[in-house]
Amino acid sequence: MDLKEIQRKDRVFCEERGWDKFPPSLVLIHLYEELSEVGEYILYKDGYKKSGMGNDKDADYENLKREFGQILSLLMQLANSFEIDLESSFLSEFEIMQKRFGKEEWKKYTDKIV
């Protein structure tokens, strides 16, 4: 299934539930919330937060996968509210990025700092 089809499925799903009526501002705030849950996973995984030391959970990879699904769904819902085709948008921007960010220059740079 391509991104166009996934976005179409998400549009229908949201329309069937009336979620397409939510203003983009609320969808965006919900997207921030889900992104922060990915951030929380990273904090646990990197050891900044630790279960039993003032925190009551640990990094949960299965939940992380669900969060990415929720993020994608909310991103599509937001794009749909502006009638933006994410596949076309990505492909267009990717073409610009390929020209703008030379592979050799960036590879040399990241090899030095990472």
PDB file of C-alpha atoms in Angstrom:
ATOM      1  CA  MET A   1       0.000   0.000   0.000  1.00  0.00           C
ATOM      2  CA  ASP A   2       1.423   3.404  -0.948  1.00  0.00           C
ATOM      3  CA  LEU A   3       1.250   6.585   1.093  1.00  0.00           C
ATOM      4  CA  LYS A   4      -1.617   8.009  -1.004  1.00  0.00           C
ATOM      5  CA  GLU A   5      -3.740   4.969  -0.182  1.00  0.00           C
ATOM      6  CA  ILE A   6      -2.806   5.077   3.508  1.00  0.00           C
ATOM      7  CA  GLN A   7      -3.692   8.783   3.655  1.00  0.00           C
ATOM      8  CA  ARG A   8      -7.010   8.086   1.904  1.00  0.00           C
ATOM      9  CA  LYS A   9      -7.793   5.313   4.416  1.00  0.00           C
ATOM     10  CA  ASP A  10      -6.995   7.662   7.279  1.00  0.00           C
ATOM     11  CA  ARG A  11      -9.243  10.363   5.773  1.00  0.00           C
ATOM     12  CA  VAL A  12     -12.185   7.938   5.531  1.00  0.00           C
ATOM     13  CA  PHE A  13     -11.517   6.631   9.058  1.00  0.00           C
ATOM     14  CA  CYS A  14     -11.567  10.184  10.465  1.00  0.00           C
ATOM     15  CA  GLU A  15     -14.650  11.200   8.453  1.00  0.00           C
ATOM     16  CA  GLU A  16     -16.578   8.145   9.674  1.00  0.00           C
ATOM     17  CA  ARG A  17     -15.916   9.199  13.273  1.00  0.00           C
ATOM     18  CA  GLY A  18     -16.354  12.934  12.787  1.00  0.00           C
ATOM     19  CA  TRP A  19     -12.706  13.544  13.640  1.00  0.00           C
ATOM     20  CA  ASP A  20     -12.299  15.598  10.462  1.00  0.00           C
ATOM     21  CA  LYS A  21     -14.341  18.294  12.246  1.00  0.00           C
ATOM     22  CA  PHE A  22     -11.616  18.950  14.819  1.00  0.00           C
ATOM     23  CA  PRO A  23      -9.740  22.176  14.057  1.00  0.00           C
ATOM     24  CA  PRO A  24      -6.126  21.769  12.919  1.00  0.00           C
ATOM     25  CA  SER A  25      -4.928  23.487  16.100  1.00  0.00           C
ATOM     26  CA  LEU A  26      -6.274  20.632  18.258  1.00  0.00           C
ATOM     27  CA  VAL A  27      -4.909  17.961  15.934  1.00  0.00           C
ATOM     28  CA  LEU A  28      -1.502  19.668  16.086  1.00  0.00           C
ATOM     29  CA  ILE A  29      -1.535  19.741  19.904  1.00  0.00           C
ATOM     30  CA  HIS A  30      -2.463  16.042  19.911  1.00  0.00           C
ATOM     31  CA  LEU A  31       0.433  15.392  17.510  1.00  0.00           C
ATOM     32  CA  TYR A  32       2.787  17.189  19.934  1.00  0.00           C
ATOM     33  CA  GLU A  33       1.500  14.972  22.740  1.00  0.00           C
ATOM     34  CA  GLU A  34       2.270  11.793  20.799  1.00  0.00           C
ATOM     35  CA  LEU A  35       5.712  13.110  19.786  1.00  0.00           C
ATOM     36  CA  SER A  36       6.471  13.786  23.448  1.00  0.00           C
ATOM     37  CA  GLU A  37       5.698  10.134  24.217  1.00  0.00           C
ATOM     38  CA  VAL A  38       8.398   9.130  21.716  1.00  0.00           C
ATOM     39  CA  GLY A  39      10.677  11.604  23.507  1.00  0.00           C
ATOM     40  CA  GLU A  40       9.856   9.956  26.819  1.00  0.00           C
ATOM     41  CA  TYR A  41      10.812   6.540  25.379  1.00  0.00           C
ATOM     42  CA  ILE A  42      14.158   7.977  24.262  1.00  0.00           C
ATOM     43  CA  LEU A  43      14.794   9.446  27.734  1.00  0.00           C
ATOM     44  CA  TYR A  44      14.242   6.008  29.306  1.00  0.00           C
ATOM     45  CA  LYS A  45      16.250   4.185  26.632  1.00  0.00           C
ATOM     46  CA  ASP A  46      19.214   6.548  27.012  1.00  0.00           C
ATOM     47  CA  GLY A  47      19.113   6.215  30.802  1.00  0.00           C
ATOM     48  CA  TYR A  48      18.173   9.811  31.581  1.00  0.00           C
ATOM     49  CA  LYS A  49      14.988   8.493  33.192  1.00  0.00           C
ATOM     50  CA  LYS A  50      14.999   5.198  35.064  1.00  0.00           C
ATOM     51  CA  SER A  51      12.178   3.112  36.482  1.00  0.00           C
ATOM     52  CA  GLY A  52      12.135   3.143  40.289  1.00  0.00           C
ATOM     53  CA  MET A  53      14.107   6.382  40.535  1.00  0.00           C
ATOM     54  CA  GLY A  54      11.225   8.819  40.666  1.00  0.00           C
ATOM     55  CA  ASN A  55       9.678   7.321  37.546  1.00  0.00           C
ATOM     56  CA  ASP A  56       7.250   4.434  37.415  1.00  0.00           C
ATOM     57  CA  LYS A  57       7.871   2.885  34.021  1.00  0.00           C
ATOM     58  CA  ASP A  58      10.589   1.904  31.589  1.00  0.00           C
ATOM     59  CA  ALA A  59      11.199   2.051  27.826  1.00  0.00           C
ATOM     60  CA  ASP A  60       8.479  -0.003  26.127  1.00  0.00           C
ATOM     61  CA  TYR A  61       9.370  -0.805  22.507  1.00  0.00           C
ATOM     62  CA  GLU A  62       5.933  -2.218  21.662  1.00  0.00           C
ATOM     63  CA  ASN A  63       4.328   1.010  22.838  1.00  0.00           C
ATOM     64  CA  LEU A  64       6.891   3.018  20.854  1.00  0.00           C
ATOM     65  CA  LYS A  65       5.742   1.317  17.641  1.00  0.00           C
ATOM     66  CA  ARG A  66       2.143   2.284  18.446  1.00  0.00           C
ATOM     67  CA  GLU A  67       3.186   5.896  19.070  1.00  0.00           C
ATOM     68  CA  PHE A  68       4.731   6.119  15.604  1.00  0.00           C
ATOM     69  CA  GLY A  69       1.477   4.814  14.115  1.00  0.00           C
ATOM     70  CA  GLN A  70      -0.474   7.449  16.038  1.00  0.00           C
ATOM     71  CA  ILE A  71       1.947  10.161  14.920  1.00  0.00           C
ATOM     72  CA  LEU A  72       1.570   9.163  11.272  1.00  0.00           C
ATOM     73  CA  SER A  73      -2.214   9.092  11.585  1.00  0.00           C
ATOM     74  CA  LEU A  74      -2.322  12.543  13.192  1.00  0.00           C
ATOM     75  CA  LEU A  75       0.091  13.933  10.594  1.00  0.00           C
ATOM     76  CA  MET A  76      -2.198  12.621   7.852  1.00  0.00           C
ATOM     77  CA  GLN A  77      -5.252  14.051   9.617  1.00  0.00           C
ATOM     78  CA  LEU A  78      -3.536  17.431   9.780  1.00  0.00           C
ATOM     79  CA  ALA A  79      -2.465  17.256   6.120  1.00  0.00           C
ATOM     80  CA  ASN A  80      -5.975  16.219   5.103  1.00  0.00           C
ATOM     81  CA  SER A  81      -7.430  19.260   6.854  1.00  0.00           C
ATOM     82  CA  PHE A  82      -5.373  21.409   4.451  1.00  0.00           C
ATOM     83  CA  GLU A  83      -5.925  19.072   1.459  1.00  0.00           C
ATOM     84  CA  ILE A  84      -2.219  18.289   1.241  1.00  0.00           C
ATOM     85  CA  ASP A  85      -1.163  15.090  -0.496  1.00  0.00           C
ATOM     86  CA  LEU A  86       1.690  13.876   1.718  1.00  0.00           C
ATOM     87  CA  GLU A  87       3.184  11.578  -0.906  1.00  0.00           C
ATOM     88  CA  SER A  88       3.456  14.376  -3.487  1.00  0.00           C
ATOM     89  CA  SER A  89       4.611  16.820  -0.836  1.00  0.00           C
ATOM     90  CA  PHE A  90       7.345  14.458   0.350  1.00  0.00           C
ATOM     91  CA  LEU A  91       8.549  13.568  -3.150  1.00  0.00           C
ATOM     92  CA  SER A  92       8.722  17.231  -4.142  1.00  0.00           C
ATOM     93  CA  GLU A  93      10.610  18.219  -0.990  1.00  0.00           C
ATOM     94  CA  PHE A  94      12.896  15.174  -1.256  1.00  0.00           C
ATOM     95  CA  GLU A  95      13.971  16.290  -4.723  1.00  0.00           C
ATOM     96  CA  ILE A  96      14.856  19.729  -3.330  1.00  0.00           C
ATOM     97  CA  MET A  97      16.744  18.181  -0.398  1.00  0.00           C
ATOM     98  CA  GLN A  98      18.803  15.962  -2.707  1.00  0.00           C
ATOM     99  CA  LYS A  99      20.040  19.055  -4.541  1.00  0.00           C
ATOM    100  CA  ARG A 100      20.391  21.214  -1.447  1.00  0.00           C
ATOM    101  CA  PHE A 101      22.255  18.777   0.796  1.00  0.00           C
ATOM    102  CA  GLY A 102      25.120  17.189  -1.125  1.00  0.00           C
ATOM    103  CA  LYS A 103      25.719  13.610  -0.103  1.00  0.00           C
ATOM    104  CA  GLU A 104      29.528  13.778  -0.115  1.00  0.00           C
ATOM    105  CA  GLU A 105      29.742  17.019   1.883  1.00  0.00           C
ATOM    106  CA  TRP A 106      27.307  15.799   4.501  1.00  0.00           C
ATOM    107  CA  LYS A 107      28.911  12.356   4.745  1.00  0.00           C
ATOM    108  CA  LYS A 108      32.304  13.952   5.454  1.00  0.00           C
ATOM    109  CA  TYR A 109      30.744  16.267   8.028  1.00  0.00           C
ATOM    110  CA  THR A 110      28.758  13.614   9.880  1.00  0.00           C
ATOM    111  CA  ASP A 111      31.698  11.205   9.874  1.00  0.00           C
ATOM    112  CA  LYS A 112      33.624  13.837  11.856  1.00  0.00           C
ATOM    113  CA  ILE A 113      30.957  14.656  14.413  1.00  0.00           C
ATOM    114  CA  VAL A 114      29.020  11.434  14.934  1.00  0.00           C
TER     115      VAL A 114
END
